[in-house]
C-alpha positions as a printed Julia matrix, in Angstrom:
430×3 Matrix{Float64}:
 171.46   73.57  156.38
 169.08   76.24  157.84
 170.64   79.71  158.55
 170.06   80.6   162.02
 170.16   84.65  161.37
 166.36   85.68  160.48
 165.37   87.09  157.78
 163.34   90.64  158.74
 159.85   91.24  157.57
 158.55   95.23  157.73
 154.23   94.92  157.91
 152.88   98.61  156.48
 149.1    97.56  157.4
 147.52   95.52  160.06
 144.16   95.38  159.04
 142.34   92.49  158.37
 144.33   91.12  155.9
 147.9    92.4   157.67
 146.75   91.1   161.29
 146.1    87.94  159.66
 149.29   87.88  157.91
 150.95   88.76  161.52
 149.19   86.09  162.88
 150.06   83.49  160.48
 154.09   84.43  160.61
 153.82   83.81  164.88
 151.61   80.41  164.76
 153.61   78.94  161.74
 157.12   80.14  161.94
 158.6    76.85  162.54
 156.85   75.65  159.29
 157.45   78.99  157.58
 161.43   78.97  158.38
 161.9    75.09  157.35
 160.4    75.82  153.83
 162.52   79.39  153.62
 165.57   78.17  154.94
 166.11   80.34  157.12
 163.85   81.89  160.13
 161.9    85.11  159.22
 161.51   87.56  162.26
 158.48   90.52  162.38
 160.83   93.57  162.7
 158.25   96.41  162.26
 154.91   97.0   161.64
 153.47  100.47  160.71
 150.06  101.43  161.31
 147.94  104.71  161.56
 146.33  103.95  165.04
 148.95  102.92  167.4
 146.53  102.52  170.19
 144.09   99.78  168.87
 144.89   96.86  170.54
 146.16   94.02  168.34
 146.45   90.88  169.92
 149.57   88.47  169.48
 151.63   91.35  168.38
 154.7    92.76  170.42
 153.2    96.63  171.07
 157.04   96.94  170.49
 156.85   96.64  167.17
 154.17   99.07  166.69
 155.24  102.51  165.0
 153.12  105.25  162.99
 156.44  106.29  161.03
 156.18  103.74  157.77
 158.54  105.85  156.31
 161.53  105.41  159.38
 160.99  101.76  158.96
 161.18  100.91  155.37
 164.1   103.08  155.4
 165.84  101.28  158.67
 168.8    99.37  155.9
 168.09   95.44  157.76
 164.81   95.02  156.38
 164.69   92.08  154.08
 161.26   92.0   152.97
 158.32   94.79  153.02
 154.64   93.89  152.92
 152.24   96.03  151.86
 148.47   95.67  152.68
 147.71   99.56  153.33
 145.99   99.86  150.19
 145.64  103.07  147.85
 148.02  105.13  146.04
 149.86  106.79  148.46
 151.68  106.58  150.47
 152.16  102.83  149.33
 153.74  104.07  145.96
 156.42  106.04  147.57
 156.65  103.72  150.66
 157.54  100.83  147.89
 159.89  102.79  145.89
 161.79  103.72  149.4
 161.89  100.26  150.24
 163.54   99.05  147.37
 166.29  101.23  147.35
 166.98  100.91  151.15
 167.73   97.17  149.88
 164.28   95.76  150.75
 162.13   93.33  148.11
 158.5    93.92  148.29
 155.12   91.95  148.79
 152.02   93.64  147.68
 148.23   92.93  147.72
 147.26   96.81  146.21
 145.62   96.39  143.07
 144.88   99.73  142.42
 148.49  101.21  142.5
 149.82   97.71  140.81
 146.97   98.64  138.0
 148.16  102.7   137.42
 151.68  102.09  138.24
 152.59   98.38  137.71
 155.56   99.7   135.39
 157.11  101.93  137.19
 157.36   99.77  140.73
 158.22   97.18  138.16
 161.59   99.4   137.07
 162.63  100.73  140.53
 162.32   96.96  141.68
 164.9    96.41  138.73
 167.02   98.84  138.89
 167.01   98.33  142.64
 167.64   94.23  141.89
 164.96   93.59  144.22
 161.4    91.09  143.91
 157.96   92.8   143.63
 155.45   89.99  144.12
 151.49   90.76  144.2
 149.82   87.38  143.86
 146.76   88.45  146.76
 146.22   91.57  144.65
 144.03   90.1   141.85
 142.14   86.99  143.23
 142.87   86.65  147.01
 143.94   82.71  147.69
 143.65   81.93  144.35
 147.15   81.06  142.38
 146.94   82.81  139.62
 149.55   85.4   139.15
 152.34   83.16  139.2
 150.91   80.58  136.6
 150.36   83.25  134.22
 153.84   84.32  134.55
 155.74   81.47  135.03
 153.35   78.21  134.81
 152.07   79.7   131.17
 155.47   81.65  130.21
 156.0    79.05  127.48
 152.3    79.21  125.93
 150.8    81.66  124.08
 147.18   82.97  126.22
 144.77   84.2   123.83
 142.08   84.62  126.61
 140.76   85.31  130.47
 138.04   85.09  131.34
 136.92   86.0   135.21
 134.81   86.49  138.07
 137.72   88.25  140.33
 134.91   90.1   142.76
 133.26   88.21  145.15
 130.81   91.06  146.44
 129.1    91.45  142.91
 129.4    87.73  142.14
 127.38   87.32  145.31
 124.31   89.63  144.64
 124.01   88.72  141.14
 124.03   85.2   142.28
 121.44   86.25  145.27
 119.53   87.79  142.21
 119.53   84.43  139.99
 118.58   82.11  142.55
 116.22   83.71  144.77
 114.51   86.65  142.2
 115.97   88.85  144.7
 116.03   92.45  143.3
 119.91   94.18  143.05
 119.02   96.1   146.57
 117.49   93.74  147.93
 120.86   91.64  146.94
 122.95   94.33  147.88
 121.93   94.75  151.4
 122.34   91.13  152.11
 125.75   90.95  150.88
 126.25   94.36  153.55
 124.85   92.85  156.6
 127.06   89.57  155.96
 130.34   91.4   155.53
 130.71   91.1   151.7
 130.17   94.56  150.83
 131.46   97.6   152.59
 129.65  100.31  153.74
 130.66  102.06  150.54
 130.27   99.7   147.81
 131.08  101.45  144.86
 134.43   99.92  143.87
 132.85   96.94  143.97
 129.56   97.04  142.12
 130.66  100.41  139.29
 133.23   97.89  138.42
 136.63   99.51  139.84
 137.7    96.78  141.9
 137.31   94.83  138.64
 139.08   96.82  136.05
 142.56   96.65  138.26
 142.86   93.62  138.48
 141.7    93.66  134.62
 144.58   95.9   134.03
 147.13   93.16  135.93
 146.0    89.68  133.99
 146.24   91.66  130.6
 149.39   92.64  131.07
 151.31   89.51  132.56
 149.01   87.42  130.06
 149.65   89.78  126.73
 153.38   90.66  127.82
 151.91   94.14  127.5
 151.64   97.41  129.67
 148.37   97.54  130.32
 147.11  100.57  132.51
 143.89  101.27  134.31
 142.44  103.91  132.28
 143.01  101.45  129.5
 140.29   98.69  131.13
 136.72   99.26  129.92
 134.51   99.73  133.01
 130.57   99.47  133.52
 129.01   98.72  136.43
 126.08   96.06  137.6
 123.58   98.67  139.52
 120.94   98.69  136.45
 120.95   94.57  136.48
 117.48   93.72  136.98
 115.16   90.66  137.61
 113.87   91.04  134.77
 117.43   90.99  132.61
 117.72   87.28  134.8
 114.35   86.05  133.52
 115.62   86.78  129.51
 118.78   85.19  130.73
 116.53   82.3   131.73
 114.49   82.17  128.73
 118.45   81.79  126.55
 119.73   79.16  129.01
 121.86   81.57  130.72
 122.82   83.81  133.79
 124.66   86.88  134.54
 128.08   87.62  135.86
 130.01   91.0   136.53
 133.32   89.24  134.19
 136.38   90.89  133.42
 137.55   89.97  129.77
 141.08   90.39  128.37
 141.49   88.91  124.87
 143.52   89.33  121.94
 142.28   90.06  118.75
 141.67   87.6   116.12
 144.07   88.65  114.39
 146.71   88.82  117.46
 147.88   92.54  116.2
 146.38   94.06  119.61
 144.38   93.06  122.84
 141.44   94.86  124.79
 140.7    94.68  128.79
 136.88   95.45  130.08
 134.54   95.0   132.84
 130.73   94.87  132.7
 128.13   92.27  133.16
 127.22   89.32  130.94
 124.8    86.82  129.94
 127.33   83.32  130.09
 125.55   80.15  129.0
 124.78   77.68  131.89
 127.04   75.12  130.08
 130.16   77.1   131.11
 132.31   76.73  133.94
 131.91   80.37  135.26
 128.01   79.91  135.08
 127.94   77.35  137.94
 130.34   79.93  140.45
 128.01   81.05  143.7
 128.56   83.11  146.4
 131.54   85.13  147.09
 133.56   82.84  144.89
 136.4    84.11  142.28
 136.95   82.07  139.1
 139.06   82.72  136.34
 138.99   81.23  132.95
 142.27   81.05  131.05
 142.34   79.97  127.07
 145.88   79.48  125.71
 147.3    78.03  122.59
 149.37   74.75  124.12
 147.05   74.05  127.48
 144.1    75.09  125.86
 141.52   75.82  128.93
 141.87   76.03  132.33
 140.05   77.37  135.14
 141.15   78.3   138.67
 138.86   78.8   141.44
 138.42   79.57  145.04
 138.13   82.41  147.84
 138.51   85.77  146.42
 138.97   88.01  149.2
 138.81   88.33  153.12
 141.29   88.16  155.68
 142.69   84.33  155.64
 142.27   83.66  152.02
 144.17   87.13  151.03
 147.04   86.57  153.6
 147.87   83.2   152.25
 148.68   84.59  149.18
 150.62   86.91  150.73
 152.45   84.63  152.92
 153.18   82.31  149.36
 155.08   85.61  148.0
 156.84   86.07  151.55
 158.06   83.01  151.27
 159.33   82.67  147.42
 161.05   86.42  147.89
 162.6    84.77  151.01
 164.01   81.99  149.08
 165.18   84.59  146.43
 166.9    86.3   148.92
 168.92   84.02  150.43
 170.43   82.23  146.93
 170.87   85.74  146.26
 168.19   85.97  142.79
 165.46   87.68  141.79
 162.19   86.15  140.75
 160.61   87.24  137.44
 160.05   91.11  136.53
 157.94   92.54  134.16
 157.41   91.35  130.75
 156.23   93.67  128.38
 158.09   93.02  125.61
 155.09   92.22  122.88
 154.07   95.95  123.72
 150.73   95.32  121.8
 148.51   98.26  121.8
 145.18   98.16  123.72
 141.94   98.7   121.34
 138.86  100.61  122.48
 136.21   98.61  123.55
 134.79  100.02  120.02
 136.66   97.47  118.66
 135.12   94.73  120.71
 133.35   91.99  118.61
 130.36   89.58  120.98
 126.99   89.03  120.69
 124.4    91.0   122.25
 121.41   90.7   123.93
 118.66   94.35  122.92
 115.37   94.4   124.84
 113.31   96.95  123.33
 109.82   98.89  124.12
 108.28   99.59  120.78
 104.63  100.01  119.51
 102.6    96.86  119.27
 101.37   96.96  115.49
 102.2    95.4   111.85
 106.31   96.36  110.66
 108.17   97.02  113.68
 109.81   93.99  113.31
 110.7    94.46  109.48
 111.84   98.43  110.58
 114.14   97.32  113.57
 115.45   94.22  111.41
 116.35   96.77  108.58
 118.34   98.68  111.18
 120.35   96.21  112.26
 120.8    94.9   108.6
 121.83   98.85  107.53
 124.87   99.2   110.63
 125.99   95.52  109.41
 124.68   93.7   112.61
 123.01   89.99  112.16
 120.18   89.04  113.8
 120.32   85.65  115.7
 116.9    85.3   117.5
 113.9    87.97  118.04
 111.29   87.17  120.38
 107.9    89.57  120.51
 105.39   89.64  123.32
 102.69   92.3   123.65
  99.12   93.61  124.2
  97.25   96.62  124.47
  99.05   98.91  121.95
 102.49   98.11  123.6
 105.39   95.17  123.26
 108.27   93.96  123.83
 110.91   92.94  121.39
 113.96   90.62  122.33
 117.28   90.64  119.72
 119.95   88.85  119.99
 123.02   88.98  117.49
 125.35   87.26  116.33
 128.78   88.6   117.04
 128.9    92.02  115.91
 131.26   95.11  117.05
 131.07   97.17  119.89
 130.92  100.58  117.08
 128.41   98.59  115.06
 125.76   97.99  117.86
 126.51  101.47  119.38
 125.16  103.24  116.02
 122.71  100.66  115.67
 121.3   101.62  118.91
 121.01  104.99  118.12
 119.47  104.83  114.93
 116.77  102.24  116.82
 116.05  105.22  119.29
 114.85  107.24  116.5
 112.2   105.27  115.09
 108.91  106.38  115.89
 107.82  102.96  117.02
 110.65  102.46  119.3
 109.2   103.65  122.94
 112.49  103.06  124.62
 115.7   100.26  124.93
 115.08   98.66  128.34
 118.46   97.08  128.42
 121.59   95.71  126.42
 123.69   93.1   127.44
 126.33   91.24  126.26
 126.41   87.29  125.91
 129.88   86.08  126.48
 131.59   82.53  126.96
 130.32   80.66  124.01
């Protein structure tokens, strides 16, 4: 039987994503309350700029005091789609102990403070759900957590940023250089006016920081994610990726060790073999690939951000903490019991992929070979082009460590015939 009384939703945002989310609450509450159980009612929403116009929503509703209406004691659920650190942090924390569980989409806070929202959601017995924080429509958050809590994941493996998936696709397919890229992706709407969070990597590493740690069962922070950007990707870097059978992809990587004693998070771009799922991702697509002991692989795709595809994530939490609420449980919390600790990307063992300017004449080779050989690094492939007193020489390893290739690198740079290292990449997904 369906409980007449409404449940009360309180909307801190109405943005793209939030407006959308308003939207989809009016047009499908019938739908919405028969899969709840009960009917759920906008109560509130808070913005910063009460005069905009927002169409299909009561001006009634409309307040600039967040704080007054997480704090109002009816307010079932709270939905968060401000963004940033604060005031969403303290907003949250208020709303759980005025009795209110919580919907989320802010990576960035979920990435520096995950555990603490985690414990005042506990100690508070209230939900914190965040599925639209890491991969907009895509379900991914609650098969790690619940889907995969029996398994054991060992890997993922992701493209979890649309804007940079974009250009570097633009880049592959049409030779396109990365501004070139980068100012298409603007004038369609991918990329803000400011895209730094998106193409340093930022964006990235949070939600880098949230798969390790529901994956791992480990508190993994931002400052603990590896970060390097995509701005120094070149057309030329996509023509050696050619030349291997392979493209490039901005990927964030959380893994275990091989030895399953500890687990490292990072962000940067790779060389992925054509033959692999990710390779064949275009556009402003997300995909993440998951490798676990029982399912083995599996991939999940789809929409990464914008309005629609980030508010149906959002609406999926509203309506499992709704459920929750009215047969009086809680979802699951955080699980960090395996409290593994989180390796420097030092640590890291791949392959790489060393272009080098050196001098075109007999025993460069045999000197750069020897110092790889002398920091413990094995050489998979070389390739050497040149003319005119100058060349080019290609490496690629086999896996080696992060440390290893680091002093390898620098030792290369001070060899007389070594002009310069145009680039180093890593080559992941094999």
């Amino acid at each position: 039987m369906m409980r007449t009384r409404p449940l009360k939703v309180a909307l801190l945002g109405c943005g793209v994503v939030g407006s959308e989310v308003a939207r989809i609450m009016t047009t499908h509450a019938d739908d919405l309350a028969a899969r709840i159980g009960a009917p759920v009612e906008l109560a509130g929403v808070a913005v910063r700029r009460p005069s905009k116009v927002r169409e299909g929503i009561d001006p009634a509703l409309i307040t600039t005091d967040a704080t007054a209406l997480v704090k109002r004691g009816d307010i079932d659920v709270v939905v968060e789609v401000i963004g940033g650190i604060e005031p969403a942090r303290t907003l949250i924390t208020t709303a759980f102990e005025h009795g209110a569980s919580v919907v989320s989409a802010n990576k960035a806070l979920l990435a520096q403070d995950g555990a603490a929202l985690h414990a005042a959601a506990e100690a508070n017995s209230k939900d914190l759900y965040y599925e639209a924080a890491v991969a907009g429509a895509i379900p991914l958050i609650r098969p790690l957590r619940e889907s995969l809590a029996g398994d054991k994941v060992n890997r993922v493996l992701g493209i979890v940023n649309g804007t940079t998936n974009f250009i570097l696709d633009k880049m592959d397919s049409t030779g396109a250089g990365y501004q070139e890229a980068l100012d298409e992706a603007t004038a369609l709407g991918y990329a803000e006016a400011d895209p730094t969070a998106d193409v340093e990597g930022f964006d990235a590493a949070a939600k880098a920081a949230i798969l390790a740690g529901i994956a791992f069962h480990t508190r993994v922070r931002l400052d603990d994610v590896y970060r390097e950007g995509m701005t120094e990707v070149t057309a030329a870097d996509f023509a050696s990726a050619r030349e291997m059978g392979c493209t490039i992809k901005l990927l964030a990587i959380c893994e275990r060790a091989e030895d399953g004693a500890s687990v490292t998070a990072r962000v940067h771009p790779a060389m992925i073999p054509l033959s692999h799922p990710l390779a064949s991702v275009r556009g402003a697509y997300n995909a993440v690939f998951v490798e676990s002991d029982a399912s083995g692989q599996l991939m999940f795709y789809g929409p990464g951000a914008g309005g629609s595809p980030t508010a149906s994530a959002v609406l999926g939490d509203l309506v499992a903490v709704c459920r929750n609420r009215l047969s009086g449980a809680t979802g699951p919390g955080e699980s960090a019991y395996a409290a593994l600790p989180v390796s420097g990307m030092g640590e890291v063992v791949t392959r790489y992929h060393i272009s080098l300017d050196v001098a075109d004449k007999p025993g460069v080779l045999a000197q750069v070979a020897t110092v790889f050989a002398e920091h413990g690094v094995s050489i998979d492939t070389v390739r050497q082009q040149g003319k005119d007193g100058e060349a080019s020489l290609v490496v690629v390893t086999h896996r080696a460590s992060d440390a290893a290739l680091v002093g390898t690198v620098e030792a290369l740079r001070k060899l007389d015939t070594v002009r310069g290292v145009a680039s180093i990449m890593r080559v992941e997904g094999e």
